Amino acid sequence: MIKIKWFGHAAFSVNIDGKIFYVDPWIKNPLNPSKEIPEEAPDYIIVTHDHGDHLGETIDIMKKHNKTKLISIYEIASYVAEQIKAEERVIGANIGGPIDLGDGYKVILTVAHHSSGRGNATGTVFGREGKYVYHAGDTGLTYDMKIIGELYKPIVALIPIGGHFTMGPMEAAYATQMINPKYVIPMHYKTFPIIAGSPEEFKKYLDELKVKVELIILKPGEEVKLEV
Ligand SMILES: [Zn+2]
């Protein structure tokens, strides 16, 4: 079972067979109907890069829920460890190295073409055999997505479509074709006027390219349960 909640922007809660992952938890983003730190305690927070709209409320969540661990590129992990004064609660890693969480769960930080204040920007693949989710982070289109699709066969891809700082709808449709997931959920759009790409345009390009995928358009705060 995979349950996915979108908080708006690039922020998600993803529950894979009972293990809860938050990615880029900017809970206080303008689209999210609730600005409260969730009562739900994630097992892991994965941060793709340290821009404010992605690091978000990571530190507040980790202070509220003292079992939650952070997974990110080494430099961000070190920074968060200093902030919460708990080195044992961060897992610093680097691009391409599978991180073994036990019980068959793995996290991989992936290439993302973007900037970051600390370390490199990344995307992430996480989950377990047959139930991997790919969150592309903030990125331009990259051929690495083809390898990610072939190697991990993600069931779901969470893809930025807003343009300007990341892929726009056309690039995102091309990315979806390369990744070849069963489901695709667009993100990182319309939070601000400048990231203007829309799910309708994304759909138009998916149709044009004849991409075989189920497009799921979530409203901020909405959750979807996928039987996989
Ligand atoms: Zn961003």
PDB file of C-alpha atoms and ligand atoms in Angstrom:
ATOM      1  CA  MET A   1       0.000   0.000   0.000  1.00  0.00           C
ATOM      2  CA  ILE A   2       1.240   3.477  -0.835  1.00  0.00           C
ATOM      3  CA  LYS A   3      -0.504   6.559   0.564  1.00  0.00           C
ATOM      4  CA  ILE A   4       0.591   9.949  -0.698  1.00  0.00           C
ATOM      5  CA  LYS A   5      -0.404  13.298   0.761  1.00  0.00           C
ATOM      6  CA  TRP A   6       0.579  16.534  -0.970  1.00  0.00           C
ATOM      7  CA  PHE A   7       1.075  19.570   1.274  1.00  0.00           C
ATOM      8  CA  GLY A   8       1.508  21.781  -1.807  1.00  0.00           C
ATOM      9  CA  HIS A   9       4.761  22.815  -3.581  1.00  0.00           C
ATOM     10  CA  ALA A  10       7.307  19.938  -3.329  1.00  0.00           C
ATOM     11  CA  ALA A  11       6.187  18.749   0.128  1.00  0.00           C
ATOM     12  CA  PHE A  12       4.793  15.229   0.498  1.00  0.00           C
ATOM     13  CA  SER A  13       4.003  12.611   3.107  1.00  0.00           C
ATOM     14  CA  VAL A  14       4.439   9.148   1.601  1.00  0.00           C
ATOM     15  CA  ASN A  15       3.413   6.061   3.551  1.00  0.00           C
ATOM     16  CA  ILE A  16       4.833   2.854   2.093  1.00  0.00           C
ATOM     17  CA  ASP A  17       3.506  -0.223   3.930  1.00  0.00           C
ATOM     18  CA  GLY A  18       3.468   1.688   7.221  1.00  0.00           C
ATOM     19  CA  LYS A  19       6.846   3.450   6.922  1.00  0.00           C
ATOM     20  CA  ILE A  20       6.296   7.205   6.667  1.00  0.00           C
ATOM     21  CA  PHE A  21       8.590   9.399   4.592  1.00  0.00           C
ATOM     22  CA  TYR A  22       8.282  13.178   4.341  1.00  0.00           C
ATOM     23  CA  VAL A  23       9.997  14.835   1.412  1.00  0.00           C
ATOM     24  CA  ASP A  24      10.864  18.554   1.365  1.00  0.00           C
ATOM     25  CA  PRO A  25       8.396  19.402   4.139  1.00  0.00           C
ATOM     26  CA  TRP A  26       7.682  23.076   3.569  1.00  0.00           C
ATOM     27  CA  ILE A  27       4.465  22.805   5.552  1.00  0.00           C
ATOM     28  CA  LYS A  28       3.969  26.577   5.773  1.00  0.00           C
ATOM     29  CA  ASN A  29       3.870  27.031   1.998  1.00  0.00           C
ATOM     30  CA  PRO A  30       1.147  29.386   0.746  1.00  0.00           C
ATOM     31  CA  LEU A  31      -0.879  26.562  -0.877  1.00  0.00           C
ATOM     32  CA  ASN A  32      -1.166  24.303   2.167  1.00  0.00           C
ATOM     33  CA  PRO A  33      -4.558  24.748   3.875  1.00  0.00           C
ATOM     34  CA  SER A  34      -3.018  23.801   7.263  1.00  0.00           C
ATOM     35  CA  LYS A  35       0.135  25.568   8.437  1.00  0.00           C
ATOM     36  CA  GLU A  36       0.408  23.422  11.600  1.00  0.00           C
ATOM     37  CA  ILE A  37       3.305  21.011  12.086  1.00  0.00           C
ATOM     38  CA  PRO A  38       1.593  17.635  11.508  1.00  0.00           C
ATOM     39  CA  GLU A  39       0.758  15.410  14.496  1.00  0.00           C
ATOM     40  CA  GLU A  40       1.798  12.467  12.321  1.00  0.00           C
ATOM     41  CA  ALA A  41       5.403  11.486  13.143  1.00  0.00           C
ATOM     42  CA  PRO A  42       7.363  10.626  10.018  1.00  0.00           C
ATOM     43  CA  ASP A  43      10.011   7.898  10.291  1.00  0.00           C
ATOM     44  CA  TYR A  44      12.218   9.798   7.869  1.00  0.00           C
ATOM     45  CA  ILE A  45      12.432  13.232   6.300  1.00  0.00           C
ATOM     46  CA  ILE A  46      14.275  13.400   2.987  1.00  0.00           C
ATOM     47  CA  VAL A  47      15.473  16.874   1.968  1.00  0.00           C
ATOM     48  CA  THR A  48      16.524  17.268  -1.671  1.00  0.00           C
ATOM     49  CA  HIS A  49      18.354  20.600  -1.218  1.00  0.00           C
ATOM     50  CA  ASP A  50      18.546  23.401   1.309  1.00  0.00           C
ATOM     51  CA  HIS A  51      16.540  26.186  -0.350  1.00  0.00           C
ATOM     52  CA  GLY A  52      13.896  27.452   2.076  1.00  0.00           C
ATOM     53  CA  ASP A  53      11.034  26.060   0.008  1.00  0.00           C
ATOM     54  CA  HIS A  54      12.467  22.526   0.446  1.00  0.00           C
ATOM     55  CA  LEU A  55      14.230  22.430   3.822  1.00  0.00           C
ATOM     56  CA  GLY A  56      11.007  24.062   4.996  1.00  0.00           C
ATOM     57  CA  GLU A  57       9.946  23.048   8.532  1.00  0.00           C
ATOM     58  CA  THR A  58      12.342  20.072   8.746  1.00  0.00           C
ATOM     59  CA  ILE A  59      13.908  21.286  11.992  1.00  0.00           C
ATOM     60  CA  ASP A  60      10.543  22.074  13.644  1.00  0.00           C
ATOM     61  CA  ILE A  61       9.216  18.622  12.720  1.00  0.00           C
ATOM     62  CA  MET A  62      12.341  16.940  14.101  1.00  0.00           C
ATOM     63  CA  LYS A  63      12.024  18.916  17.346  1.00  0.00           C
ATOM     64  CA  LYS A  64       8.352  17.946  17.693  1.00  0.00           C
ATOM     65  CA  HIS A  65       8.855  14.267  16.799  1.00  0.00           C
ATOM     66  CA  ASN A  66      12.039  13.035  18.418  1.00  0.00           C
ATOM     67  CA  LYS A  67      12.216   9.682  16.596  1.00  0.00           C
ATOM     68  CA  THR A  68      12.178  11.229  13.126  1.00  0.00           C
ATOM     69  CA  LYS A  69      15.461  10.940  11.226  1.00  0.00           C
ATOM     70  CA  LEU A  70      16.735  13.090   8.378  1.00  0.00           C
ATOM     71  CA  ILE A  71      18.207  11.706   5.158  1.00  0.00           C
ATOM     72  CA  SER A  72      19.976  14.149   2.857  1.00  0.00           C
ATOM     73  CA  ILE A  73      23.254  14.993   1.216  1.00  0.00           C
ATOM     74  CA  TYR A  74      26.060  15.043   3.780  1.00  0.00           C
ATOM     75  CA  GLU A  75      26.409  18.840   4.091  1.00  0.00           C
ATOM     76  CA  ILE A  76      22.710  19.414   4.842  1.00  0.00           C
ATOM     77  CA  ALA A  77      22.677  16.491   7.279  1.00  0.00           C
ATOM     78  CA  SER A  78      25.613  18.050   9.194  1.00  0.00           C
ATOM     79  CA  TYR A  79      23.831  21.406   9.334  1.00  0.00           C
ATOM     80  CA  VAL A  80      20.593  19.882  10.664  1.00  0.00           C
ATOM     81  CA  ALA A  81      22.518  17.774  13.212  1.00  0.00           C
ATOM     82  CA  GLU A  82      24.025  20.994  14.587  1.00  0.00           C
ATOM     83  CA  GLN A  83      20.610  22.684  14.748  1.00  0.00           C
ATOM     84  CA  ILE A  84      18.890  19.854  16.632  1.00  0.00           C
ATOM     85  CA  LYS A  85      22.041  18.820  18.536  1.00  0.00           C
ATOM     86  CA  ALA A  86      21.544  15.137  17.700  1.00  0.00           C
ATOM     87  CA  GLU A  87      24.005  13.629  15.271  1.00  0.00           C
ATOM     88  CA  GLU A  88      22.458  10.188  15.633  1.00  0.00           C
ATOM     89  CA  ARG A  89      19.243  11.444  14.045  1.00  0.00           C
ATOM     90  CA  VAL A  90      20.714  12.385  10.686  1.00  0.00           C
ATOM     91  CA  ILE A  91      21.863  10.136   7.852  1.00  0.00           C
ATOM     92  CA  GLY A  92      24.238  12.034   5.570  1.00  0.00           C
ATOM     93  CA  ALA A  93      24.827  10.382   2.220  1.00  0.00           C
ATOM     94  CA  ASN A  94      25.645  11.222  -1.360  1.00  0.00           C
ATOM     95  CA  ILE A  95      24.319  10.803  -4.886  1.00  0.00           C
ATOM     96  CA  GLY A  96      23.841   7.277  -6.177  1.00  0.00           C
ATOM     97  CA  GLY A  97      24.712   5.347  -3.010  1.00  0.00           C
ATOM     98  CA  PRO A  98      21.845   3.120  -1.851  1.00  0.00           C
ATOM     99  CA  ILE A  99      21.069   3.752   1.837  1.00  0.00           C
ATOM    100  CA  ASP A 100      19.839   0.578   3.513  1.00  0.00           C
ATOM    101  CA  LEU A 101      17.118   1.270   6.116  1.00  0.00           C
ATOM    102  CA  GLY A 102      16.415  -2.392   6.905  1.00  0.00           C
ATOM    103  CA  ASP A 103      13.235  -4.417   6.218  1.00  0.00           C
ATOM    104  CA  GLY A 104      14.005  -4.068   2.509  1.00  0.00           C
ATOM    105  CA  TYR A 105      13.590  -0.270   2.519  1.00  0.00           C
ATOM    106  CA  LYS A 106      16.137   1.783   0.619  1.00  0.00           C
ATOM    107  CA  VAL A 107      16.701   5.435  -0.142  1.00  0.00           C
ATOM    108  CA  ILE A 108      18.821   6.655  -3.034  1.00  0.00           C
ATOM    109  CA  LEU A 109      19.723  10.293  -3.641  1.00  0.00           C
ATOM    110  CA  THR A 110      19.644  10.958  -7.375  1.00  0.00           C
ATOM    111  CA  VAL A 111      21.105  13.516  -9.752  1.00  0.00           C
ATOM    112  CA  ALA A 112      19.184  16.790  -9.986  1.00  0.00           C
ATOM    113  CA  HIS A 113      20.324  19.705 -12.106  1.00  0.00           C
ATOM    114  CA  HIS A 114      19.807  22.574  -9.699  1.00  0.00           C
ATOM    115  CA  SER A 115      21.693  24.642  -7.116  1.00  0.00           C
ATOM    116  CA  SER A 116      21.897  24.279  -3.348  1.00  0.00           C
ATOM    117  CA  GLY A 117      23.562  26.310  -0.600  1.00  0.00           C
ATOM    118  CA  ARG A 118      24.986  23.229   1.102  1.00  0.00           C
ATOM    119  CA  GLY A 119      26.191  20.251  -0.925  1.00  0.00           C
ATOM    120  CA  ASN A 120      24.590  19.316  -4.238  1.00  0.00           C
ATOM    121  CA  ALA A 121      20.907  19.375  -5.072  1.00  0.00           C
ATOM    122  CA  THR A 122      19.385  15.907  -5.414  1.00  0.00           C
ATOM    123  CA  GLY A 123      16.219  14.027  -6.159  1.00  0.00           C
ATOM    124  CA  THR A 124      15.387  10.804  -4.354  1.00  0.00           C
ATOM    125  CA  VAL A 125      14.113   7.290  -4.925  1.00  0.00           C
ATOM    126  CA  PHE A 126      12.746   5.615  -1.801  1.00  0.00           C
ATOM    127  CA  GLY A 127      10.690   2.602  -0.796  1.00  0.00           C
ATOM    128  CA  ARG A 128      11.229  -1.082  -1.407  1.00  0.00           C
ATOM    129  CA  GLU A 129      11.151  -3.641  -4.223  1.00  0.00           C
ATOM    130  CA  GLY A 130       8.183  -2.984  -6.479  1.00  0.00           C
ATOM    131  CA  LYS A 131       7.120   0.010  -4.370  1.00  0.00           C
ATOM    132  CA  TYR A 132       9.626   2.722  -5.159  1.00  0.00           C
ATOM    133  CA  VAL A 133       8.611   6.369  -5.313  1.00  0.00           C
ATOM    134  CA  TYR A 134      10.724   8.872  -7.247  1.00  0.00           C
ATOM    135  CA  HIS A 135      10.660  12.512  -6.107  1.00  0.00           C
ATOM    136  CA  ALA A 136      12.677  14.382  -8.741  1.00  0.00           C
ATOM    137  CA  GLY A 137      13.468  17.372  -6.483  1.00  0.00           C
ATOM    138  CA  ASP A 138      14.016  20.665  -8.284  1.00  0.00           C
ATOM    139  CA  THR A 139      15.649  19.805 -11.566  1.00  0.00           C
ATOM    140  CA  GLY A 140      15.941  20.394 -15.247  1.00  0.00           C
ATOM    141  CA  LEU A 141      15.359  17.501 -17.584  1.00  0.00           C
ATOM    142  CA  THR A 142      18.208  14.995 -17.450  1.00  0.00           C
ATOM    143  CA  TYR A 143      18.850  11.710 -19.201  1.00  0.00           C
ATOM    144  CA  ASP A 144      19.634  10.209 -15.770  1.00  0.00           C
ATOM    145  CA  MET A 145      15.864   9.852 -15.413  1.00  0.00           C
ATOM    146  CA  LYS A 146      15.959   7.043 -17.955  1.00  0.00           C
ATOM    147  CA  ILE A 147      18.420   5.101 -15.798  1.00  0.00           C
ATOM    148  CA  ILE A 148      16.333   5.782 -12.686  1.00  0.00           C
ATOM    149  CA  GLY A 149      13.280   4.390 -14.486  1.00  0.00           C
ATOM    150  CA  GLU A 150      15.053   1.291 -15.724  1.00  0.00           C
ATOM    151  CA  LEU A 151      16.893   0.503 -12.507  1.00  0.00           C
ATOM    152  CA  TYR A 152      14.322   1.201  -9.771  1.00  0.00           C
ATOM    153  CA  LYS A 153      11.086   0.991 -11.793  1.00  0.00           C
ATOM    154  CA  PRO A 154       9.313   3.571  -9.624  1.00  0.00           C
ATOM    155  CA  ILE A 155       5.553   3.044  -9.359  1.00  0.00           C
ATOM    156  CA  VAL A 156       5.014   6.753  -8.766  1.00  0.00           C
ATOM    157  CA  ALA A 157       6.946   9.781  -9.989  1.00  0.00           C
ATOM    158  CA  LEU A 158       6.566  13.193  -8.327  1.00  0.00           C
ATOM    159  CA  ILE A 159       7.658  15.683 -10.955  1.00  0.00           C
ATOM    160  CA  PRO A 160       8.137  19.475 -10.947  1.00  0.00           C
ATOM    161  CA  ILE A 161       6.216  21.172 -13.773  1.00  0.00           C
ATOM    162  CA  GLY A 162       6.230  24.863 -12.833  1.00  0.00           C
ATOM    163  CA  GLY A 163       9.055  26.053 -15.100  1.00  0.00           C
ATOM    164  CA  HIS A 164      11.552  28.898 -14.520  1.00  0.00           C
ATOM    165  CA  PHE A 165      13.502  27.120 -11.720  1.00  0.00           C
ATOM    166  CA  THR A 166      12.679  23.561 -12.803  1.00  0.00           C
ATOM    167  CA  MET A 167      11.235  21.655 -15.732  1.00  0.00           C
ATOM    168  CA  GLY A 168       8.082  23.066 -17.233  1.00  0.00           C
ATOM    169  CA  PRO A 169       5.120  20.998 -18.465  1.00  0.00           C
ATOM    170  CA  MET A 170       6.774  19.943 -21.756  1.00  0.00           C
ATOM    171  CA  GLU A 171      10.054  18.878 -20.141  1.00  0.00           C
ATOM    172  CA  ALA A 172       8.114  17.131 -17.362  1.00  0.00           C
ATOM    173  CA  ALA A 173       6.101  15.114 -19.900  1.00  0.00           C
ATOM    174  CA  TYR A 174       9.316  14.053 -21.624  1.00  0.00           C
ATOM    175  CA  ALA A 175      10.763  13.118 -18.218  1.00  0.00           C
ATOM    176  CA  THR A 176       7.681  11.015 -17.454  1.00  0.00           C
ATOM    177  CA  GLN A 177       8.152   9.152 -20.732  1.00  0.00           C
ATOM    178  CA  MET A 178      11.743   8.311 -19.735  1.00  0.00           C
ATOM    179  CA  ILE A 179      10.900   7.313 -16.149  1.00  0.00           C
ATOM    180  CA  ASN A 180       7.880   5.242 -17.237  1.00  0.00           C
ATOM    181  CA  PRO A 181       6.049   5.108 -13.868  1.00  0.00           C
ATOM    182  CA  LYS A 182       2.526   3.762 -13.376  1.00  0.00           C
ATOM    183  CA  TYR A 183       1.400   7.036 -11.789  1.00  0.00           C
ATOM    184  CA  VAL A 184       2.676  10.597 -12.100  1.00  0.00           C
ATOM    185  CA  ILE A 185       1.863  13.450  -9.717  1.00  0.00           C
ATOM    186  CA  PRO A 186       2.843  16.998 -10.759  1.00  0.00           C
ATOM    187  CA  MET A 187       4.299  19.372  -8.147  1.00  0.00           C
ATOM    188  CA  HIS A 188       6.214  22.641  -7.761  1.00  0.00           C
ATOM    189  CA  TYR A 189       3.729  24.797  -9.682  1.00  0.00           C
ATOM    190  CA  LYS A 190       1.574  27.860  -8.981  1.00  0.00           C
ATOM    191  CA  THR A 191       2.948  28.351  -5.455  1.00  0.00           C
ATOM    192  CA  PHE A 192       4.087  31.729  -6.811  1.00  0.00           C
ATOM    193  CA  PRO A 193       3.011  33.374 -10.083  1.00  0.00           C
ATOM    194  CA  ILE A 194       6.469  32.821 -11.622  1.00  0.00           C
ATOM    195  CA  ILE A 195       6.145  29.010 -11.551  1.00  0.00           C
ATOM    196  CA  ALA A 196       3.183  29.122 -13.885  1.00  0.00           C
ATOM    197  CA  GLY A 197       3.174  25.631 -15.454  1.00  0.00           C
ATOM    198  CA  SER A 198      -0.196  23.929 -15.053  1.00  0.00           C
ATOM    199  CA  PRO A 199      -1.334  20.303 -14.788  1.00  0.00           C
ATOM    200  CA  GLU A 200      -3.574  20.917 -17.842  1.00  0.00           C
ATOM    201  CA  GLU A 201      -0.563  21.814 -20.004  1.00  0.00           C
ATOM    202  CA  PHE A 202       1.313  18.858 -18.527  1.00  0.00           C
ATOM    203  CA  LYS A 203      -1.575  16.577 -19.546  1.00  0.00           C
ATOM    204  CA  LYS A 204      -1.576  18.070 -23.039  1.00  0.00           C
ATOM    205  CA  TYR A 205       2.105  17.202 -23.521  1.00  0.00           C
ATOM    206  CA  LEU A 206       1.656  13.724 -21.990  1.00  0.00           C
ATOM    207  CA  ASP A 207      -1.106  13.102 -24.563  1.00  0.00           C
ATOM    208  CA  GLU A 208       0.993  14.511 -27.413  1.00  0.00           C
ATOM    209  CA  LEU A 209       3.886  12.218 -26.533  1.00  0.00           C
ATOM    210  CA  LYS A 210       1.420   9.324 -25.988  1.00  0.00           C
ATOM    211  CA  VAL A 211       2.890   8.592 -22.555  1.00  0.00           C
ATOM    212  CA  LYS A 212       1.185   5.624 -20.908  1.00  0.00           C
ATOM    213  CA  VAL A 213       0.738   6.830 -17.340  1.00  0.00           C
ATOM    214  CA  GLU A 214      -2.051   7.589 -14.894  1.00  0.00           C
ATOM    215  CA  LEU A 215      -1.949  11.307 -14.123  1.00  0.00           C
ATOM    216  CA  ILE A 216      -3.025  12.142 -10.571  1.00  0.00           C
ATOM    217  CA  ILE A 217      -3.642  15.817  -9.853  1.00  0.00           C
ATOM    218  CA  LEU A 218      -3.833  16.412  -6.110  1.00  0.00           C
ATOM    219  CA  LYS A 219      -5.155  19.477  -4.352  1.00  0.00           C
ATOM    220  CA  PRO A 220      -2.907  20.817  -1.580  1.00  0.00           C
ATOM    221  CA  GLY A 221      -3.776  18.884   1.592  1.00  0.00           C
ATOM    222  CA  GLU A 222      -5.277  16.011  -0.398  1.00  0.00           C
ATOM    223  CA  GLU A 223      -4.259  12.361   0.009  1.00  0.00           C
ATOM    224  CA  VAL A 224      -4.431   9.467  -2.455  1.00  0.00           C
ATOM    225  CA  LYS A 225      -4.210   5.765  -1.674  1.00  0.00           C
ATOM    226  CA  LEU A 226      -2.679   3.588  -4.369  1.00  0.00           C
ATOM    227  CA  GLU A 227      -3.183  -0.156  -4.466  1.00  0.00           C
ATOM    228  CA  VAL A 228       0.122  -1.491  -5.733  1.00  0.00           C
TER     229      VAL A 228
HETATM  230 ZN    ZN B   1      12.028  24.774  -5.201  1.00  0.00          ZN
END
